[in-house]
C-alpha cells in the first residue's frame, strides 16, 4: 500500500491567508491573529504564508497589545528599559542569519509616539532599529509615524531623525503617513530622500511652510529643497491622502487629492494649492469631503475646473447641519410649557445650489469624465410628509449630462447621492415609510422638469418628440433614523 503526499500549490495557500487577513495593515482582531498563529504550526507551506502576513507590519508602541490573551484591565505603558530590551531582542532576530528572511517579510513600519514621547528618546534604542531595518528590510515600503498627542518634528532627537532619514533614502518607501505631527520638513517628500514615494497621508498633520520646519540640529539641508516644493507641501490640507509624482528634474507634482476639509484654515490651504499652476496642470482626480459645516465650501466655489487640464474624476461630499432655533409655547389644554425646535430647511437648497454653482464656475472647458456629488444632511427634524416642501431641488437639473457638456464637454457619468439623518420629534408625527418615496420623487422630478418642458416645444404634427431623452444621473437617497431604523432607495 502506497501513501500519496498531496500538497497544495503555494499560490493557493497564500490566497487563503490573504482571504483570512487581507492587506498589510495591523491585525487587530484576536481571532484572526490566533488563526494565523495556528497556521504557522500546520505545515511549512502554511507557516511561510502565515509568517509573511504576521510580520508584514512592524508596530513599535509603548502601549502593550495582548491579542493572544483576554485582558480586561487597562495595560500599563512599558518603561524605557522594557522598550529598549524588546527592541534589542528584535534587532538580534533581524541580524540572525538563521532568521534572515524575517526582515524581508516586513512591508510596513508603524511607529506610535506616546504622549511623553519616550519612544523617540535615544535610551529606547529606536535609532538602532531604524538603522538595522535600513540595511536588511529591503521590502519595506510604508512608513507611518503616529502621535498620541500633537508634537513638532523639530523635537525628534538627532539620532532618531537621522535613522528615519536613512530609512527613507535606503528603502523603496512609496507611502509616508503622519498623524498629529507639525513642522514636517518638506525634504522628507523630495526625490532626493524618497525617490520611490507615491503617496502622502496626513491626519491632523502638516508640513513646515518655511525653513523653520527644519530641525536645528538635523543633517537635512534646506538648500536642497526648492522654494516651489516647500510651498506646495506646506499648502496641503491637514487631513487627506495625496498622490504625487516626480518630474525629471526632481520637482514634486500632486496627481491626486483625497482630503477632508474641517477647518477654515484647511479650506484656505486647498484654495492656495489649487491656485498653483503646477497643481492645476498635473491633478488627475479630486475627492473632497467638506465636514461639519458648509462654510469652508463657499470659500472654494470660485474654482474653475476648466483650468485643470488633466482632471478626469471629481467627487465632492458636502456635510451640513440645518440652522435651528428654539422657542417655547404654552399648551392651551394642559397649560404646560413646551419647547419647540424650528429648523431652516432652506439650508438644503442653499447647499445644493452651492454644489451646482461650483461645477459651472469659470469659462474654460474642463476635461472631466465623471462627477459624483453627495450631500449629507444631519439631524433633520421630521415634521410630516411636508417636511421637505420648502426645499427647492430645481438646480439639480444642471447635473444632467446635456447641460453639463457646455462646461464639461467630455463628461460621461454623473451621480447625485443624498444622505439624510432624520430625527423624530417626541410630540410630532411618526415617520412614514412613504417619506423616502416622496423625496425621491421630488428629486427625480427636478431632474426631469426642464427636459419635459423643452420637449413640449419640439413636438411635430404627429405629436412625436424630435429629441431623445438624455441620461438622468443615478440618484441615491438614504434615510437614517434613530434606534437603527433605516431605508434606502435608488432612482435612475
Short mmCIF file of C-alpha atoms in Angstrom, two decimals:
data_model
loop_
_atom_site.label_atom_id
_atom_site.label_comp_id
_atom_site.label_asym_id
_atom_site.label_seq_id
_atom_site.Cartn_x
_atom_site.Cartn_y
_atom_site.Cartn_z
CA UNK A 1 0.00 0.00 0.00
CA UNK A 2 1.43 3.33 -1.02
CA UNK A 3 0.80 6.67 0.61
CA UNK A 4 0.32 9.68 -1.64
CA UNK A 5 1.65 13.01 -0.45
CA UNK A 6 -0.85 15.63 -1.53
CA UNK A 7 0.39 19.22 -1.38
CA UNK A 8 -1.42 22.43 -2.16
CA UNK A 9 0.14 24.93 -4.54
CA UNK A 10 1.84 27.73 -2.63
CA UNK A 11 -0.25 30.30 -4.52
CA UNK A 12 -3.44 28.68 -3.20
CA UNK A 13 -2.18 28.77 0.39
CA UNK A 14 -1.15 32.41 0.07
CA UNK A 15 -4.59 33.21 -1.38
CA UNK A 16 -6.19 31.53 1.65
CA UNK A 17 -4.11 33.62 4.06
CA UNK A 18 -4.85 36.76 2.05
CA UNK A 19 -8.58 36.00 2.29
CA UNK A 20 -8.23 35.45 6.03
CA UNK A 21 -6.31 38.68 6.69
CA UNK A 22 -6.33 40.94 3.61
CA UNK A 23 -3.71 43.61 3.03
CA UNK A 24 -0.66 44.51 5.08
CA UNK A 25 -2.28 46.58 7.82
CA UNK A 26 -2.15 45.87 11.54
CA UNK A 27 -4.08 42.77 12.62
CA UNK A 28 -6.41 43.95 15.38
CA UNK A 29 -8.85 41.03 15.63
CA UNK A 30 -7.76 38.46 18.20
CA UNK A 31 -9.45 35.55 16.39
CA UNK A 32 -7.65 36.28 13.12
CA UNK A 33 -4.34 36.65 14.93
CA UNK A 34 -4.82 33.31 16.70
CA UNK A 35 -5.75 31.62 13.43
CA UNK A 36 -2.58 32.86 11.75
CA UNK A 37 -0.54 31.59 14.69
CA UNK A 38 -2.20 28.19 14.25
CA UNK A 39 -1.36 28.26 10.54
CA UNK A 40 2.33 28.55 11.38
CA UNK A 41 2.07 25.18 13.18
CA UNK A 42 0.18 23.37 10.40
CA UNK A 43 2.93 22.82 7.83
CA UNK A 44 5.94 24.56 6.41
CA UNK A 45 3.86 25.81 3.49
CA UNK A 46 1.20 27.36 5.71
CA UNK A 47 3.91 28.55 8.07
CA UNK A 48 5.65 30.58 5.37
CA UNK A 49 2.45 32.28 4.17
CA UNK A 50 1.18 32.96 7.70
CA UNK A 51 4.53 34.31 8.92
CA UNK A 52 4.73 36.60 5.92
CA UNK A 53 1.37 38.08 6.93
CA UNK A 54 2.10 38.16 10.67
CA UNK A 55 5.37 40.03 10.19
CA UNK A 56 4.21 42.23 7.30
CA UNK A 57 3.64 45.12 9.71
CA UNK A 58 6.06 46.02 12.48
CA UNK A 59 4.45 48.16 15.21
CA UNK A 60 6.68 49.97 17.68
CA UNK A 61 4.46 51.10 20.54
CA UNK A 62 4.92 51.84 24.21
CA UNK A 63 1.46 50.50 25.00
CA UNK A 64 1.32 46.67 25.01
CA UNK A 65 -1.17 44.70 22.92
CA UNK A 66 -2.24 41.23 24.05
CA UNK A 67 -4.01 39.65 21.10
CA UNK A 68 -3.46 36.12 22.42
CA UNK A 69 -4.98 36.82 25.83
CA UNK A 70 -8.20 38.31 27.12
CA UNK A 71 -7.04 41.26 29.18
CA UNK A 72 -9.88 43.21 30.79
CA UNK A 73 -7.86 45.70 32.86
CA UNK A 74 -6.09 48.55 31.05
CA UNK A 75 -2.46 47.75 30.32
CA UNK A 76 0.34 49.94 31.63
CA UNK A 77 2.84 51.64 29.40
CA UNK A 78 6.20 49.95 29.04
CA UNK A 79 9.15 51.54 30.76
CA UNK A 80 12.18 52.80 28.86
CA UNK A 81 14.12 49.70 29.91
CA UNK A 82 11.37 47.36 28.67
CA UNK A 83 11.17 49.13 25.32
CA UNK A 84 14.94 49.03 24.92
CA UNK A 85 15.10 45.33 25.82
CA UNK A 86 12.37 44.39 23.34
CA UNK A 87 13.88 46.48 20.55
CA UNK A 88 17.33 44.98 21.14
CA UNK A 89 15.86 41.47 21.04
CA UNK A 90 14.17 42.21 17.73
CA UNK A 91 17.39 43.66 16.31
CA UNK A 92 19.11 40.37 17.22
CA UNK A 93 16.42 38.48 15.29
CA UNK A 94 16.89 40.74 12.27
CA UNK A 95 20.64 40.19 12.22
CA UNK A 96 20.49 36.46 12.98
CA UNK A 97 21.44 34.51 9.86
CA UNK A 98 19.10 31.66 10.85
CA UNK A 99 16.09 34.01 10.59
CA UNK A 100 17.42 36.11 7.75
CA UNK A 101 14.05 36.03 5.93
CA UNK A 102 12.33 37.87 8.80
CA UNK A 103 13.49 41.30 7.65
CA UNK A 104 12.32 40.59 4.10
CA UNK A 105 8.78 39.93 5.34
CA UNK A 106 8.35 43.42 6.78
CA UNK A 107 6.33 45.64 4.46
CA UNK A 108 5.18 48.38 6.82
CA UNK A 109 6.72 50.13 9.84
CA UNK A 110 4.32 51.82 12.25
CA UNK A 111 5.88 53.97 14.99
CA UNK A 112 3.41 55.14 17.66
CA UNK A 113 4.73 58.02 19.74
CA UNK A 114 3.36 58.21 23.29
CA UNK A 115 2.25 61.43 24.96
CA UNK A 116 5.55 61.81 26.80
CA UNK A 117 7.47 60.99 23.58
CA UNK A 118 9.52 58.38 25.45
CA UNK A 119 9.51 56.21 22.33
CA UNK A 120 11.66 58.75 20.46
CA UNK A 121 14.34 59.02 23.13
CA UNK A 122 17.77 57.57 22.48
CA UNK A 123 17.57 55.29 25.53
CA UNK A 124 14.91 53.15 23.78
CA UNK A 125 17.40 52.37 21.01
CA UNK A 126 14.82 53.12 18.30
CA UNK A 127 17.54 54.68 16.16
CA UNK A 128 19.45 51.37 16.07
CA UNK A 129 16.29 49.55 14.98
CA UNK A 130 15.83 52.06 12.15
CA UNK A 131 19.43 51.54 11.09
CA UNK A 132 19.04 47.74 11.12
CA UNK A 133 15.86 47.94 9.05
CA UNK A 134 17.59 50.25 6.56
CA UNK A 135 20.21 47.57 5.92
CA UNK A 136 18.01 44.45 5.86
CA UNK A 137 14.27 45.21 5.36
CA UNK A 138 14.55 45.63 1.60
CA UNK A 139 10.80 45.17 1.01
CA UNK A 140 9.63 47.80 3.49
CA UNK A 141 7.57 50.34 1.55
CA UNK A 142 5.28 52.04 4.10
CA UNK A 143 6.40 54.29 6.96
CA UNK A 144 3.81 55.56 9.46
CA UNK A 145 4.53 57.86 12.39
CA UNK A 146 1.54 58.36 14.68
CA UNK A 147 1.48 60.72 17.65
CA UNK A 148 -0.92 60.07 20.51
CA UNK A 149 -0.71 63.81 21.08
CA UNK A 150 0.45 66.64 18.83
CA UNK A 151 4.16 67.26 18.59
CA UNK A 152 6.60 69.05 16.32
CA UNK A 153 9.07 67.22 14.11
CA UNK A 154 11.75 69.57 15.43
CA UNK A 155 11.55 67.86 18.84
CA UNK A 156 12.68 64.48 17.46
CA UNK A 157 16.19 63.63 18.78
CA UNK A 158 19.05 63.83 16.31
CA UNK A 159 19.87 60.11 16.07
CA UNK A 160 16.22 59.14 15.59
CA UNK A 161 15.74 61.80 12.90
CA UNK A 162 18.87 60.55 11.12
CA UNK A 163 17.56 56.98 11.35
CA UNK A 164 14.27 58.00 9.71
CA UNK A 165 16.19 59.84 7.02
CA UNK A 166 18.39 56.81 6.28
CA UNK A 167 15.34 54.56 6.19
CA UNK A 168 13.64 56.68 3.53
CA UNK A 169 16.77 57.02 1.45
CA UNK A 170 17.78 53.34 1.54
CA UNK A 171 14.43 51.53 1.16
CA UNK A 172 11.69 51.61 -1.51
CA UNK A 173 9.29 53.71 0.61
CA UNK A 174 6.26 54.57 -1.54
CA UNK A 175 3.88 55.75 1.21
CA UNK A 176 4.51 58.14 4.10
CA UNK A 177 1.82 58.54 6.75
CA UNK A 178 1.83 61.10 9.57
CA UNK A 179 -0.68 61.68 12.35
CA UNK A 180 -0.57 64.52 14.87
CA UNK A 181 2.78 65.90 13.66
CA UNK A 182 3.55 69.50 12.75
CA UNK A 183 6.55 71.15 11.09
CA UNK A 184 7.36 68.10 8.95
CA UNK A 185 10.40 69.06 6.82
CA UNK A 186 9.50 69.04 3.10
CA UNK A 187 12.80 67.33 2.27
CA UNK A 188 11.16 64.11 3.53
CA UNK A 189 8.97 64.02 0.43
CA UNK A 190 11.69 65.06 -2.02
CA UNK A 191 13.00 62.98 -4.89
CA UNK A 192 16.45 63.01 -3.27
CA UNK A 193 15.30 61.48 0.04
CA UNK A 194 12.34 59.31 -1.07
CA UNK A 195 12.77 58.64 -4.80
CA UNK A 196 10.00 56.00 -4.91
CA UNK A 197 7.46 57.91 -2.83
CA UNK A 198 3.96 57.98 -4.37
CA UNK A 199 1.53 58.67 -1.50
CA UNK A 200 1.50 61.06 1.46
CA UNK A 201 -1.15 60.56 4.16
CA UNK A 202 -1.83 63.32 6.67
CA UNK A 203 -4.08 63.16 9.71
CA UNK A 204 -4.09 66.46 11.55
CA UNK A 205 -0.52 66.93 10.36
CA UNK A 206 1.20 69.48 8.19
CA UNK A 207 4.48 70.25 6.53
CA UNK A 208 6.59 73.22 7.50
CA UNK A 209 5.97 76.25 5.30
CA UNK A 210 9.48 77.64 5.66
CA UNK A 211 12.95 76.77 6.86
CA UNK A 212 11.76 76.88 10.47
CA UNK A 213 10.39 73.41 9.88
CA UNK A 214 13.92 72.02 9.69
CA UNK A 215 15.31 70.70 12.95
CA UNK A 216 18.03 72.95 14.27
CA UNK A 217 20.47 70.09 14.71
CA UNK A 218 19.42 67.90 11.81
CA UNK A 219 21.73 66.99 8.96
CA UNK A 220 18.99 67.81 6.42
CA UNK A 221 19.96 70.76 4.29
CA UNK A 222 17.11 73.19 3.50
CA UNK A 223 19.07 74.39 0.49
CA UNK A 224 18.33 71.09 -1.26
CA UNK A 225 14.60 71.88 -1.29
CA UNK A 226 13.29 74.31 -3.86
CA UNK A 227 11.01 77.06 -2.62
CA UNK A 228 8.34 75.77 -5.01
CA UNK A 229 8.24 72.32 -3.42
CA UNK A 230 8.38 73.93 0.01
CA UNK A 231 5.22 75.98 -0.61
CA UNK A 232 3.49 73.11 -2.42
CA UNK A 233 3.72 70.68 0.50
CA UNK A 234 3.10 73.43 3.04
CA UNK A 235 -0.29 74.12 1.45
CA UNK A 236 -1.59 70.55 1.75
CA UNK A 237 -4.74 70.37 3.93
CA UNK A 238 -4.01 68.74 7.27
CA UNK A 239 -6.32 65.74 6.71
CA UNK A 240 -6.05 63.77 3.49
CA UNK A 241 -4.23 61.37 1.22
CA UNK A 242 -2.21 62.78 -1.66
CA UNK A 243 -0.77 61.00 -4.66
CA UNK A 244 2.43 62.52 -6.01
CA UNK A 245 4.98 62.01 -8.74
CA UNK A 246 8.37 63.49 -9.52
CA UNK A 247 9.38 65.28 -12.68
CA UNK A 248 12.64 64.53 -14.46
CA UNK A 249 14.30 67.43 -12.65
CA UNK A 250 13.16 66.16 -9.22
CA UNK A 251 10.24 68.51 -8.61
CA UNK A 252 7.13 67.29 -6.78
CA UNK A 253 3.76 67.22 -8.53
CA UNK A 254 0.35 66.49 -6.98
CA UNK A 255 -1.54 63.89 -9.05
CA UNK A 256 -4.49 63.13 -6.75
CA UNK A 257 -6.19 64.72 -3.74
CA UNK A 258 -8.43 62.84 -1.31
CA UNK A 259 -8.95 65.21 1.60
CA UNK A 260 -11.40 66.15 4.33
CA UNK A 261 -11.89 69.86 4.97
CA UNK A 262 -13.00 70.51 8.54
CA UNK A 263 -11.42 73.86 9.36
CA UNK A 264 -11.44 77.22 7.64
CA UNK A 265 -7.62 77.13 7.53
CA UNK A 266 -7.74 73.90 5.54
CA UNK A 267 -10.18 75.48 3.08
CA UNK A 268 -7.69 78.29 2.57
CA UNK A 269 -4.89 75.76 2.12
CA UNK A 270 -6.92 73.98 -0.55
CA UNK A 271 -7.59 77.27 -2.31
CA UNK A 272 -3.90 78.15 -2.32
CA UNK A 273 -2.99 74.67 -3.52
CA UNK A 274 -5.43 74.80 -6.44
CA UNK A 275 -4.29 78.28 -7.41
CA UNK A 276 -0.83 76.85 -8.14
CA UNK A 277 -0.31 76.29 -11.86
CA UNK A 278 1.84 73.21 -11.15
CA UNK A 279 -1.06 71.57 -9.31
CA UNK A 280 -3.67 72.51 -11.92
CA UNK A 281 -1.51 71.08 -14.70
CA UNK A 282 -0.88 67.70 -13.01
CA UNK A 283 -4.03 66.92 -10.99
CA UNK A 284 -5.93 63.85 -12.26
CA UNK A 285 -8.55 63.19 -9.57
CA UNK A 286 -10.08 65.02 -6.59
CA UNK A 287 -12.12 63.59 -3.72
CA UNK A 288 -13.19 66.30 -1.27
CA UNK A 289 -15.25 65.93 1.88
CA UNK A 290 -16.38 69.18 3.49
CA UNK A 291 -17.24 68.10 7.00
CA UNK A 292 -19.33 69.52 9.86
CA UNK A 293 -20.00 72.87 8.23
CA UNK A 294 -20.56 74.03 4.67
CA UNK A 295 -18.98 77.43 5.24
CA UNK A 296 -15.49 76.29 4.10
CA UNK A 297 -17.04 75.07 0.87
CA UNK A 298 -18.17 78.57 -0.05
CA UNK A 299 -14.54 79.71 0.06
CA UNK A 300 -13.62 77.18 -2.63
CA UNK A 301 -16.54 77.58 -5.03
CA UNK A 302 -14.57 80.03 -7.18
CA UNK A 303 -12.55 77.17 -8.69
CA UNK A 304 -12.53 76.84 -12.46
CA UNK A 305 -12.22 73.13 -13.18
CA UNK A 306 -11.56 74.04 -16.79
CA UNK A 307 -8.08 75.21 -15.81
CA UNK A 308 -7.21 71.68 -14.60
CA UNK A 309 -6.33 70.16 -17.95
CA UNK A 310 -5.66 66.62 -16.66
CA UNK A 311 -8.50 66.35 -14.14
CA UNK A 312 -10.75 63.39 -15.05
CA UNK A 313 -12.65 62.43 -11.88
CA UNK A 314 -14.26 64.72 -9.32
CA UNK A 315 -16.08 63.70 -6.15
CA UNK A 316 -17.48 66.21 -3.66
CA UNK A 317 -19.14 65.30 -0.36
CA UNK A 318 -20.79 68.18 1.48
CA UNK A 319 -21.93 67.67 5.09
CA UNK A 320 -24.29 70.25 6.56
CA UNK A 321 -26.36 70.76 9.66
CA UNK A 322 -29.54 72.81 9.46
CA UNK A 323 -29.73 76.12 11.28
CA UNK A 324 -32.20 75.82 14.13
CA UNK A 325 -33.66 77.88 16.92
CA UNK A 326 -35.73 77.03 19.98
CA UNK A 327 -38.98 78.55 21.12
CA UNK A 328 -41.39 77.93 23.98
CA UNK A 329 -45.17 77.75 23.80
CA UNK A 330 -47.83 77.03 26.40
CA UNK A 331 -50.20 74.15 25.75
CA UNK A 332 -53.76 75.51 25.53
CA UNK A 333 -55.23 72.49 27.31
CA UNK A 334 -52.67 71.44 29.92
CA UNK A 335 -51.04 74.88 30.33
CA UNK A 336 -47.65 73.15 30.27
CA UNK A 337 -44.70 74.88 28.64
CA UNK A 338 -43.38 73.12 25.54
CA UNK A 339 -40.04 73.64 23.80
CA UNK A 340 -40.34 73.75 20.02
CA UNK A 341 -37.46 73.39 17.57
CA UNK A 342 -37.55 75.31 14.31
CA UNK A 343 -35.16 74.36 11.51
CA UNK A 344 -34.30 76.21 8.34
CA UNK A 345 -34.88 73.59 5.65
CA UNK A 346 -33.90 76.15 3.02
CA UNK A 347 -30.29 75.40 4.03
CA UNK A 348 -30.60 72.26 1.91
CA UNK A 349 -31.49 74.42 -1.09
CA UNK A 350 -28.50 76.69 -0.45
CA UNK A 351 -26.17 73.69 -0.18
CA UNK A 352 -27.44 72.15 -3.44
CA UNK A 353 -27.11 75.48 -5.24
CA UNK A 354 -23.55 75.91 -3.95
CA UNK A 355 -22.58 72.47 -5.22
CA UNK A 356 -24.00 73.16 -8.66
CA UNK A 357 -22.50 76.66 -8.89
CA UNK A 358 -19.10 75.18 -8.09
CA UNK A 359 -19.31 72.89 -11.13
CA UNK A 360 -20.19 75.70 -13.54
CA UNK A 361 -17.79 78.38 -12.35
CA UNK A 362 -15.44 79.84 -14.98
CA UNK A 363 -15.33 80.00 -18.76
CA UNK A 364 -12.71 77.35 -19.54
CA UNK A 365 -13.84 73.91 -20.74
CA UNK A 366 -12.87 71.06 -18.45
CA UNK A 367 -11.63 67.55 -19.27
CA UNK A 368 -13.76 65.83 -16.60
CA UNK A 369 -15.15 62.37 -17.35
CA UNK A 370 -17.06 61.65 -14.13
CA UNK A 371 -18.66 63.76 -11.39
CA UNK A 372 -20.05 62.38 -8.12
CA UNK A 373 -21.91 64.71 -5.77
CA UNK A 374 -23.01 63.69 -2.26
CA UNK A 375 -24.99 65.81 0.19
CA UNK A 376 -25.15 64.68 3.81
CA UNK A 377 -27.76 66.44 5.94
CA UNK A 378 -27.54 65.72 9.66
CA UNK A 379 -30.22 65.87 12.35
CA UNK A 380 -33.29 66.75 10.29
CA UNK A 381 -36.39 67.05 12.46
CA UNK A 382 -39.29 65.16 10.89
CA UNK A 383 -42.42 67.32 10.64
CA UNK A 384 -44.53 65.03 8.48
CA UNK A 385 -44.73 64.35 4.77
CA UNK A 386 -44.43 68.08 4.09
CA UNK A 387 -41.03 68.31 5.80
CA UNK A 388 -39.14 68.91 2.57
CA UNK A 389 -41.69 71.15 0.87
CA UNK A 390 -39.55 74.30 1.48
CA UNK A 391 -36.59 72.67 -0.31
CA UNK A 392 -36.05 73.62 -3.95
CA UNK A 393 -34.24 70.91 -5.92
CA UNK A 394 -34.65 72.58 -9.31
CA UNK A 395 -30.94 73.36 -9.63
CA UNK A 396 -30.28 69.61 -9.84
CA UNK A 397 -31.37 69.87 -13.47
CA UNK A 398 -27.87 71.15 -14.15
CA UNK A 399 -26.45 67.75 -13.15
CA UNK A 400 -27.86 66.23 -16.32
CA UNK A 401 -25.35 65.25 -18.98
CA UNK A 402 -26.64 67.68 -21.62
CA UNK A 403 -26.34 70.91 -19.58
CA UNK A 404 -23.03 69.80 -18.09
CA UNK A 405 -21.45 69.35 -21.52
CA UNK A 406 -21.47 73.09 -22.06
CA UNK A 407 -18.83 73.35 -19.34
CA UNK A 408 -17.56 69.76 -19.32
CA UNK A 409 -17.72 68.52 -22.94
CA UNK A 410 -16.10 65.13 -22.16
CA UNK A 411 -18.41 64.24 -19.27
CA UNK A 412 -19.62 60.63 -19.40
CA UNK A 413 -21.19 59.95 -15.99
CA UNK A 414 -22.66 61.86 -13.07
CA UNK A 415 -24.19 60.71 -9.81
CA UNK A 416 -26.04 62.50 -7.03
CA UNK A 417 -26.38 60.97 -3.57
CA UNK A 418 -28.24 62.41 -0.60
CA UNK A 419 -27.99 61.06 2.96
CA UNK A 420 -30.46 62.43 5.49
CA UNK A 421 -30.38 61.82 9.23
CA UNK A 422 -33.99 62.08 10.40
CA UNK A 423 -34.96 62.82 14.00
CA UNK A 424 -38.47 62.24 15.25
CA UNK A 425 -39.96 64.94 17.42
CA UNK A 426 -41.40 63.41 20.60
CA UNK A 427 -44.63 65.30 20.10
CA UNK A 428 -44.55 65.05 16.32
CA UNK A 429 -45.91 62.50 13.86
CA UNK A 430 -44.49 59.04 13.32
CA UNK A 431 -42.06 58.77 10.43
CA UNK A 432 -43.86 57.30 7.44
CA UNK A 433 -42.14 54.93 5.05
CA UNK A 434 -43.62 56.98 2.23
CA UNK A 435 -41.32 59.92 3.02
CA UNK A 436 -38.48 58.17 1.21
CA UNK A 437 -40.60 57.67 -1.90
CA UNK A 438 -41.86 61.23 -1.71
CA UNK A 439 -38.39 62.78 -1.50
CA UNK A 440 -37.07 60.54 -4.25
CA UNK A 441 -39.91 61.74 -6.46
CA UNK A 442 -39.11 65.38 -5.65
CA UNK A 443 -35.51 64.88 -6.76
CA UNK A 444 -36.24 62.86 -9.89
CA UNK A 445 -38.95 65.34 -10.90
CA UNK A 446 -36.41 68.13 -10.52
CA UNK A 447 -34.07 66.28 -12.88
CA UNK A 448 -36.82 65.72 -15.45
CA UNK A 449 -38.70 69.01 -15.27
CA UNK A 450 -36.64 71.12 -17.67
CA UNK A 451 -36.30 68.26 -20.12
CA UNK A 452 -40.06 67.69 -20.23
CA UNK A 453 -40.75 71.40 -20.66
CA UNK A 454 -38.31 71.63 -23.56
CA UNK A 455 -39.96 68.64 -25.22
CA UNK A 456 -43.35 70.36 -25.21
CA UNK A 457 -41.94 72.88 -27.68
CA UNK A 458 -40.42 70.28 -30.02
CA UNK A 459 -43.47 68.17 -30.84
CA UNK A 460 -44.29 67.90 -34.54
CA UNK A 461 -47.68 67.45 -36.16
CA UNK A 462 -47.71 63.76 -35.26
CA UNK A 463 -47.01 64.60 -31.61
CA UNK A 464 -43.71 62.75 -31.77
CA UNK A 465 -40.72 64.19 -29.95
CA UNK A 466 -37.88 65.44 -32.11
CA UNK A 467 -35.24 64.99 -29.40
CA UNK A 468 -34.15 61.98 -27.41
CA UNK A 469 -34.02 61.68 -23.65
CA UNK A 470 -30.62 62.32 -22.17
CA UNK A 471 -29.44 60.07 -19.38
CA UNK A 472 -30.54 61.07 -15.90
CA UNK A 473 -27.77 60.93 -13.30
CA UNK A 474 -28.15 57.96 -10.94
CA UNK A 475 -29.56 59.23 -7.66
CA UNK A 476 -29.26 57.54 -4.30
CA UNK A 477 -31.42 58.74 -1.40
CA UNK A 478 -30.69 57.34 2.06
CA UNK A 479 -32.54 57.96 5.30
CA UNK A 480 -31.11 57.07 8.68
CA UNK A 481 -33.35 57.25 11.72
CA UNK A 482 -32.59 56.84 15.38
CA UNK A 483 -32.80 53.41 17.00
CA UNK A 484 -31.32 51.75 13.94
CA UNK A 485 -34.25 52.29 11.59
CA UNK A 486 -33.09 52.95 8.05
CA UNK A 487 -34.31 52.83 4.50
CA UNK A 488 -32.66 53.39 1.16
CA UNK A 489 -33.68 53.54 -2.47
CA UNK A 490 -32.06 54.14 -5.81
CA UNK A 491 -33.66 56.12 -8.59
CA UNK A 492 -32.36 56.42 -12.12
#
